[in-house]
Coordinates of C-alpha atoms and ligand atoms in Angstrom, one line a residue:
M1 CA 2.2 -7.8 -24.2
N2 CA 5.2 -9.9 -22.3
I3 CA 5.2 -7.3 -19.3
L4 CA 8.5 -7.4 -17.1
G5 CA 7.7 -5.4 -13.9
I6 CA 10.5 -4.9 -10.8
E7 CA 10.1 -3.4 -7.6
T8 CA 12.7 -2.3 -6.0
S9 CA 11.1 0.8 -3.5
C10 CA 12.2 -0.5 0.2
D11 CA 12.6 -3.8 1.4
E12 CA 11.6 -6.6 -1.4
T13 CA 12.9 -7.4 -4.4
S14 CA 10.1 -8.3 -6.0
A15 CA 9.8 -9.2 -10.4
A16 CA 6.9 -10.2 -12.0
I17 CA 5.4 -11.6 -15.4
L18 CA 2.0 -10.4 -17.5
L19 CA 1.7 -12.7 -20.3
G20 CA -1.5 -10.6 -21.7
R21 CA -3.5 -9.4 -18.5
R22 CA -2.4 -12.7 -16.8
V23 CA 0.2 -12.6 -13.8
A24 CA 2.5 -15.6 -15.2
S25 CA 4.7 -15.1 -12.1
N26 CA 5.6 -13.4 -9.4
I27 CA 8.8 -13.3 -7.0
V28 CA 8.8 -11.8 -3.9
S29 CA 11.8 -11.6 -1.4
S30 CA 11.5 -9.4 1.9
Q31 CA 15.4 -8.9 3.1
R32 CA 16.2 -10.1 6.4
C33 CA 19.3 -8.4 6.9
H34 CA 17.1 -5.0 8.7
T35 CA 16.5 -7.3 12.0
G36 CA 17.6 -5.8 15.3
F37 CA 17.6 -2.4 13.4
G38 CA 13.9 -1.1 14.0
G39 CA 13.1 -0.3 10.5
V40 CA 14.8 -0.5 7.0
V41 CA 18.3 0.9 6.7
P42 CA 18.8 2.6 3.2
E43 CA 22.5 1.6 2.5
L44 CA 21.8 -2.7 3.6
A45 CA 18.3 -2.5 1.5
S46 CA 20.0 -1.3 -1.6
R47 CA 23.1 -3.7 -1.3
E48 CA 20.1 -6.7 -1.2
H49 CA 18.8 -5.3 -3.8
E50 CA 22.1 -5.6 -5.8
R51 CA 22.8 -8.7 -4.8
M52 CA 19.4 -10.5 -5.5
I53 CA 17.8 -8.8 -8.2
V54 CA 19.8 -11.0 -10.9
S55 CA 18.5 -14.2 -9.7
I56 CA 15.0 -12.9 -9.0
V57 CA 14.5 -11.7 -12.2
D58 CA 15.9 -14.7 -13.7
S59 CA 13.1 -16.6 -11.7
A60 CA 9.9 -14.9 -12.7
V61 CA 11.0 -15.2 -16.3
T62 CA 11.3 -18.8 -16.2
E63 CA 8.8 -19.4 -14.0
A64 CA 6.8 -17.4 -16.9
N65 CA 8.0 -20.1 -19.0
I66 CA 9.0 -17.8 -21.7
T67 CA 12.7 -16.4 -22.3
K68 CA 13.8 -12.9 -22.0
N69 CA 13.2 -12.1 -25.6
E70 CA 9.8 -12.8 -25.5
L71 CA 9.2 -9.5 -23.2
D72 CA 7.6 -6.6 -25.3
C73 CA 8.8 -4.5 -21.8
I74 CA 9.9 -3.6 -18.9
A75 CA 8.3 -1.6 -16.2
A76 CA 10.3 -0.8 -12.9
T77 CA 9.1 1.6 -10.0
A78 CA 10.6 4.9 -10.1
G79 CA 9.5 6.0 -6.7
P80 CA 8.4 7.2 -4.3
G81 CA 10.8 5.0 -1.9
L82 CA 14.1 4.5 -0.5
I83 CA 16.0 6.6 -3.5
G84 CA 19.2 4.6 -3.5
A85 CA 16.9 1.3 -3.4
V86 CA 15.2 2.5 -6.1
M87 CA 18.0 3.0 -8.5
V88 CA 19.0 -0.9 -8.2
G89 CA 16.3 -1.8 -10.1
L90 CA 14.9 1.3 -12.4
C91 CA 18.8 1.1 -13.5
F92 CA 18.8 -2.9 -13.9
A93 CA 15.2 -2.4 -15.7
E94 CA 16.6 0.3 -17.6
G95 CA 19.6 -1.9 -19.0
M96 CA 18.0 -4.0 -19.7
A97 CA 15.5 -3.0 -21.8
F98 CA 17.7 -1.5 -23.8
S99 CA 19.5 -4.5 -24.3
L100 CA 16.4 -6.0 -25.3
G101 CA 15.8 -3.3 -27.4
I102 CA 12.1 -2.8 -25.5
P103 CA 10.8 0.2 -24.0
F104 CA 11.1 1.0 -20.6
V105 CA 8.4 2.4 -18.6
P106 CA 8.9 4.2 -15.2
V107 CA 5.9 3.6 -12.4
N108 CA 5.1 5.5 -9.6
H109 CA 4.6 2.6 -6.3
I110 CA 1.8 4.9 -4.7
E111 CA -0.3 4.5 -8.5
A112 CA 0.8 0.8 -8.7
H113 CA -1.3 0.2 -5.1
M114 CA -4.1 2.5 -5.9
F115 CA -4.8 0.4 -9.4
S116 CA -3.9 -2.6 -8.0
A117 CA -8.0 -3.4 -8.0
F118 CA -7.0 -4.3 -12.0
I119 CA -3.9 -7.1 -11.6
P120 CA -5.6 -9.8 -13.1
E121 CA -4.7 -12.2 -10.0
S122 CA -6.7 -15.3 -12.2
P123 CA -9.0 -15.3 -14.8
E124 CA -12.5 -14.6 -13.1
H125 CA -11.0 -12.0 -11.8
R126 CA -12.9 -8.7 -11.8
S127 CA -12.0 -5.1 -11.9
P128 CA -13.4 -2.1 -11.7
E129 CA -15.9 -0.4 -13.8
G130 CA -16.7 2.8 -13.5
P131 CA -15.5 5.4 -10.9
F132 CA -14.4 4.0 -7.8
V133 CA -13.4 5.4 -4.3
S134 CA -9.7 4.3 -3.9
L135 CA -8.0 3.9 -0.1
T136 CA -3.9 3.0 -0.3
V137 CA -2.5 2.7 3.2
S138 CA 1.0 1.6 3.1
G139 CA 4.2 2.4 5.3
G140 CA 4.4 5.8 4.0
H141 CA 1.3 7.4 2.5
T142 CA -2.6 7.2 3.7
L143 CA -4.6 8.4 0.9
L144 CA -8.5 9.0 -0.8
S145 CA -9.0 9.2 -4.2
V146 CA -11.7 8.9 -6.8
V147 CA -10.3 7.3 -9.6
Q148 CA -12.1 6.9 -13.0
E149 CA -11.5 4.9 -15.7
D150 CA -9.7 6.8 -17.5
L151 CA -6.6 6.4 -15.2
S152 CA -7.3 9.9 -13.5
Y153 CA -7.7 10.1 -10.2
V154 CA -8.2 13.4 -7.6
V155 CA -6.8 12.8 -4.2
I156 CA -9.3 13.7 -1.6
G157 CA -7.7 12.9 1.5
R158 CA -4.8 12.3 2.8
T159 CA -2.9 11.5 6.7
L160 CA -1.9 15.4 7.9
D161 CA 1.1 13.3 9.6
D162 CA 2.1 9.7 10.0
A163 CA 0.3 7.4 7.5
A164 CA -1.6 4.3 8.6
G165 CA 1.0 2.0 8.2
E166 CA 3.6 4.2 10.6
A167 CA 0.6 3.8 13.2
F168 CA 0.6 -0.1 13.1
D169 CA 4.9 0.1 13.0
K170 CA 5.2 3.0 15.9
T171 CA 2.6 1.9 18.4
G172 CA 4.3 -2.2 17.6
K173 CA 7.8 -0.6 18.1
M174 CA 6.3 1.2 21.6
L175 CA 4.8 -2.0 22.4
G176 CA 8.1 -4.0 21.8
L177 CA 7.0 -5.6 18.5
A178 CA 9.3 -6.4 15.9
Y179 CA 9.6 -4.1 12.7
P180 CA 7.2 -4.2 10.7
A181 CA 5.0 -4.3 13.6
G182 CA 1.3 -4.4 11.3
P183 CA 1.6 -7.9 10.5
V184 CA 2.7 -9.1 13.9
I185 CA -0.3 -6.4 15.7
D186 CA -2.5 -8.4 13.2
R187 CA -1.6 -12.2 14.2
L188 CA -2.1 -10.7 18.2
A189 CA -4.8 -9.1 17.7
T190 CA -6.9 -12.1 16.6
G191 CA -6.1 -12.8 20.6
G192 CA -7.2 -10.1 22.5
D193 CA -10.2 -8.0 23.3
R194 CA -11.0 -4.6 21.0
H195 CA -12.9 -2.4 23.4
F196 CA -10.2 -3.2 26.3
H197 CA -9.4 0.5 25.8
E198 CA -10.9 3.4 23.4
F199 CA -7.7 5.2 21.6
P200 CA -8.9 8.1 19.8
R201 CA -10.3 8.3 16.2
A202 CA -8.7 11.6 15.1
L203 CA -11.0 13.6 12.1
T204 CA -13.9 11.4 13.2
S205 CA -17.3 11.3 14.0
S206 CA -16.5 9.9 17.3
S207 CA -13.4 12.5 18.1
Q208 CA -14.1 15.0 21.1
T209 CA -12.1 18.0 19.5
S210 CA -13.2 18.1 15.8
R211 CA -16.8 18.9 14.8
N212 CA -16.4 19.7 11.6
Y213 CA -15.5 16.1 10.3
R214 CA -18.1 15.3 7.7
G215 CA -17.0 16.1 4.1
N216 CA -12.8 16.1 6.1
F217 CA -11.3 12.8 4.2
D218 CA -7.8 13.6 6.0
F219 CA -6.7 11.6 8.5
S220 CA -4.4 12.2 11.4
F221 CA -2.9 9.1 13.2
S222 CA 0.1 11.2 15.7
G223 CA -3.0 11.7 18.1
L224 CA -3.3 7.8 18.5
K225 CA 0.5 7.5 19.4
T226 CA 0.8 9.7 21.7
S227 CA -2.5 8.1 23.2
V228 CA -0.9 4.9 23.7
L229 CA 2.6 5.9 25.2
T230 CA 1.0 7.5 27.6
W231 CA -1.8 4.6 28.5
L232 CA 1.8 2.6 28.5
Q233 CA 3.6 5.4 30.9
K234 CA 0.9 4.9 33.0
H235 CA 0.7 0.5 33.6
P236 CA 3.1 -1.2 35.1
E237 CA 5.2 -3.6 32.4
E238 CA 3.1 -6.6 33.9
Y239 CA 0.2 -5.8 33.6
I240 CA 0.7 -4.1 29.7
R241 CA 3.0 -7.9 29.3
A242 CA -0.5 -9.5 30.6
H243 CA -2.7 -7.7 28.3
L244 CA -0.6 -7.4 24.8
Q245 CA -3.1 -9.0 22.7
D246 CA -5.6 -6.9 23.8
I247 CA -3.8 -3.2 24.0
A248 CA -2.8 -4.7 20.0
A249 CA -6.8 -5.4 19.4
S250 CA -7.3 -2.1 20.9
V251 CA -4.7 -0.3 19.1
Q252 CA -5.9 -1.5 15.1
H253 CA -9.9 -1.0 15.7
A254 CA -9.1 2.2 16.8
I255 CA -6.8 2.7 13.5
V256 CA -9.1 0.3 11.2
S257 CA -12.5 2.2 12.1
V258 CA -11.1 5.3 10.9
L259 CA -10.1 4.0 7.5
V260 CA -13.5 2.2 7.0
E261 CA -15.3 5.7 8.5
K262 CA -13.3 7.7 6.3
T263 CA -13.6 5.5 2.9
L264 CA -17.4 4.8 2.9
A265 CA -18.3 8.3 3.8
A266 CA -16.0 9.4 0.5
A267 CA -18.0 6.6 -1.2
Q268 CA -21.1 8.3 -0.2
H269 CA -20.4 11.4 -0.5
Y270 CA -18.8 11.6 -4.0
R271 CA -22.1 9.0 -4.9
V272 CA -19.4 6.0 -5.7
G273 CA -20.8 2.5 -6.3
A274 CA -17.0 0.6 -5.5
V275 CA -14.3 1.0 -3.1
S276 CA -10.9 -0.5 -3.3
V277 CA -8.3 -0.9 -0.6
A278 CA -4.4 -1.3 -1.7
G279 CA -0.9 -1.2 0.0
G280 CA 0.4 -2.8 2.9
V281 CA -1.9 -2.3 5.3
S282 CA -4.9 -4.0 3.2
A283 CA -3.6 -6.7 4.3
N284 CA -4.3 -6.1 7.8
S285 CA -7.5 -8.9 8.5
A286 CA -9.3 -6.8 10.8
L287 CA -9.4 -3.7 7.8
R288 CA -10.5 -6.1 5.5
N289 CA -13.9 -8.0 7.7
A290 CA -14.3 -4.3 8.2
M291 CA -14.5 -2.6 5.0
K292 CA -16.6 -6.1 3.6
E293 CA -18.9 -6.1 6.3
A294 CA -19.4 -2.0 6.1
C295 CA -19.7 -2.0 2.1
M296 CA -22.0 -4.6 2.2
R297 CA -24.3 -2.6 4.5
H298 CA -24.4 0.2 2.6
G299 CA -24.9 -2.2 -0.9
I300 CA -21.1 -1.0 -2.1
E301 CA -18.5 -3.1 -4.0
L302 CA -15.1 -3.9 -2.6
Y303 CA -12.2 -4.8 -4.5
L304 CA -9.2 -5.9 -2.4
P305 CA -6.0 -7.7 -4.0
G306 CA -4.9 -10.7 -2.7
T307 CA -2.6 -10.5 0.4
V308 CA 0.5 -11.3 -1.6
Y309 CA -0.8 -7.9 -4.2
S310 CA -1.0 -6.0 -0.9
T311 CA 2.2 -5.5 0.4
D312 CA 4.6 -4.1 -2.2
N313 CA 5.5 -6.3 -5.3
A314 CA 6.0 -6.1 -8.7
A315 CA 2.7 -7.8 -10.5
M316 CA 1.5 -4.6 -9.3
I317 CA 4.2 -1.9 -11.5
A318 CA 3.4 -4.5 -14.4
S319 CA -0.7 -4.1 -14.3
L320 CA -0.1 -0.4 -14.1
A321 CA 2.2 -0.6 -17.1
G322 CA 0.3 -3.0 -19.3
L323 CA -3.2 -0.2 -17.6
M324 CA -1.2 2.8 -19.4
Y325 CA 0.0 1.0 -22.7
E326 CA -4.1 0.4 -22.8
K327 CA -4.9 3.7 -22.2
G328 CA -2.4 5.1 -24.5
L329 CA -0.5 7.0 -21.5
V330 CA 3.1 5.3 -22.3
R331 CA 5.1 8.3 -23.7
K332 CA 8.4 8.2 -24.5
N333 CA 9.2 11.5 -22.6
R334 CA 12.1 12.3 -19.7
Y335 CA 11.2 11.2 -15.9
D336 CA 12.5 11.5 -13.3
V337 CA 13.6 9.2 -10.1
A338 CA 12.0 10.7 -6.8
P339 CA 12.2 9.8 -3.3
F340 CA 8.5 11.4 -2.2
S341 CA 5.3 12.3 -4.2
S342 CA 3.4 14.9 -3.5
F343 CA -0.3 13.7 -4.4
G344 CA -1.2 17.9 -4.8
V345 CA -5.2 17.6 -5.5
R346 CA -5.5 18.3 -9.1
T347 CA -6.7 15.8 -11.1
R348 CA -3.5 13.2 -12.2
K349 CA -3.2 10.4 -14.7
A350 CA -1.6 7.6 -13.9
S351 CA 2.5 7.9 -14.0
L352 CA 1.6 10.8 -16.3
T353 CA 3.1 13.2 -13.0
Ligands
LIG1 O1 3.1 -1.6 0.5 P1 4.0 -1.6 1.8 O2 4.0 -3.7 1.4 O3 5.0 -1.0 1.5 C1 5.0 0.6 1.4 O4 5.5 1.2 0.4 O5 5.3 1.7 2.8 O6 3.3 -1.3 3.4 C2 4.0 -1.6 4.5 C3 2.9 -1.2 5.5 C4 3.9 -1.4 6.6 O7 3.4 -0.2 7.7 C5 3.6 -3.0 7.8 O8 3.5 -2.7 8.8 C6 2.2 -2.6 7.1 O9 2.4 -1.9 5.8 N1 1.6 -4.0 6.8 C7 0.0 -4.5 7.5 C8 -0.1 -5.5 7.4 N2 0.8 -6.2 6.6 C9 1.0 -5.5 6.2 N3 -0.4 -3.5 8.6 C10 -1.5 -4.0 9.0 N4 -2.3 -5.2 9.2 C11 -1.0 -6.5 8.5 N5 -1.3 -7.5 8.3
LIG2 ZN1 4.0 0.4 -0.9

């Protein structure tokens, strides 16, 4: 199948073409119009997607060396995300599918991250063959799930407050770093001492307040945020500036330690031999290294998408649509476009929710 995927849920306009199980193109354009606002301005994001969508889709088709008439289906993010931004990609995709007389497939953005271990990144690409634990860490979600081969999954843990990406972005904001602060902290941390200050790791073995952390796969990052704020308030500005790299490394180490400990504990608890890490935060170099090291130590297989497939991209949307076709999960029923996804505890199948 030749699938066009479109992703516009936040501040990336992206289009990708999958020819069979090969990524033939994956164009990602990151919006710059939000600089100076300290976050993404929804209305500006929608307008920018509208300005870019035609040329991004054209580039994806051209780079894949096909014509639009050779497409078999078009998939687009239907949420969660900034609803105006989602609607731009979704309406464009549905209109284009209608005009070409081919099916349109709505895809859940977070599920697309969750299943990104299946994006056929290269001819040698290996995907998980049995059940695996998925850690999905983005700007708005932190989910631990046990995923089965038939694309069904159960969410076993989620954040009680901030997402892992938010923990990076909000602590980075306190340090005066530009949005999104995750990649900036990642870069700064490489020159810093991660043991400079021990920030709290809630709901883990090292937490003083939670004795019942075993078997608890939920996350909490708001305490870390408060701890960083109070630490900053107690120290003079020059001291903070002189130790910016050390603070970045210590904050990053706290977040990464929690993510690694919980993921490995979940794999052991559910006796699963494979782990995948996906979503924007999975681009973090310290998380990638720590997860590789921990999985190797415990004899667990690790699936990490390449960094372009960690952050928002349309290849993951096209890839999940392809998997849904393979597993017979594409249905012609009505769908909702939603800014939020609840990810309740029941077993769900990819995008049948
Ligand atoms: O998946 P994503 O691109 O968009 C959402 O679906 O939210 O994730 C964006 C999040 C942001 O919070 C950003 O700071 C974080 O991913 N992020 C990183 C890195 N690259 C992106 N966090 C830590 N280190 C990185 N290298
Ligand atoms: Zn995302």
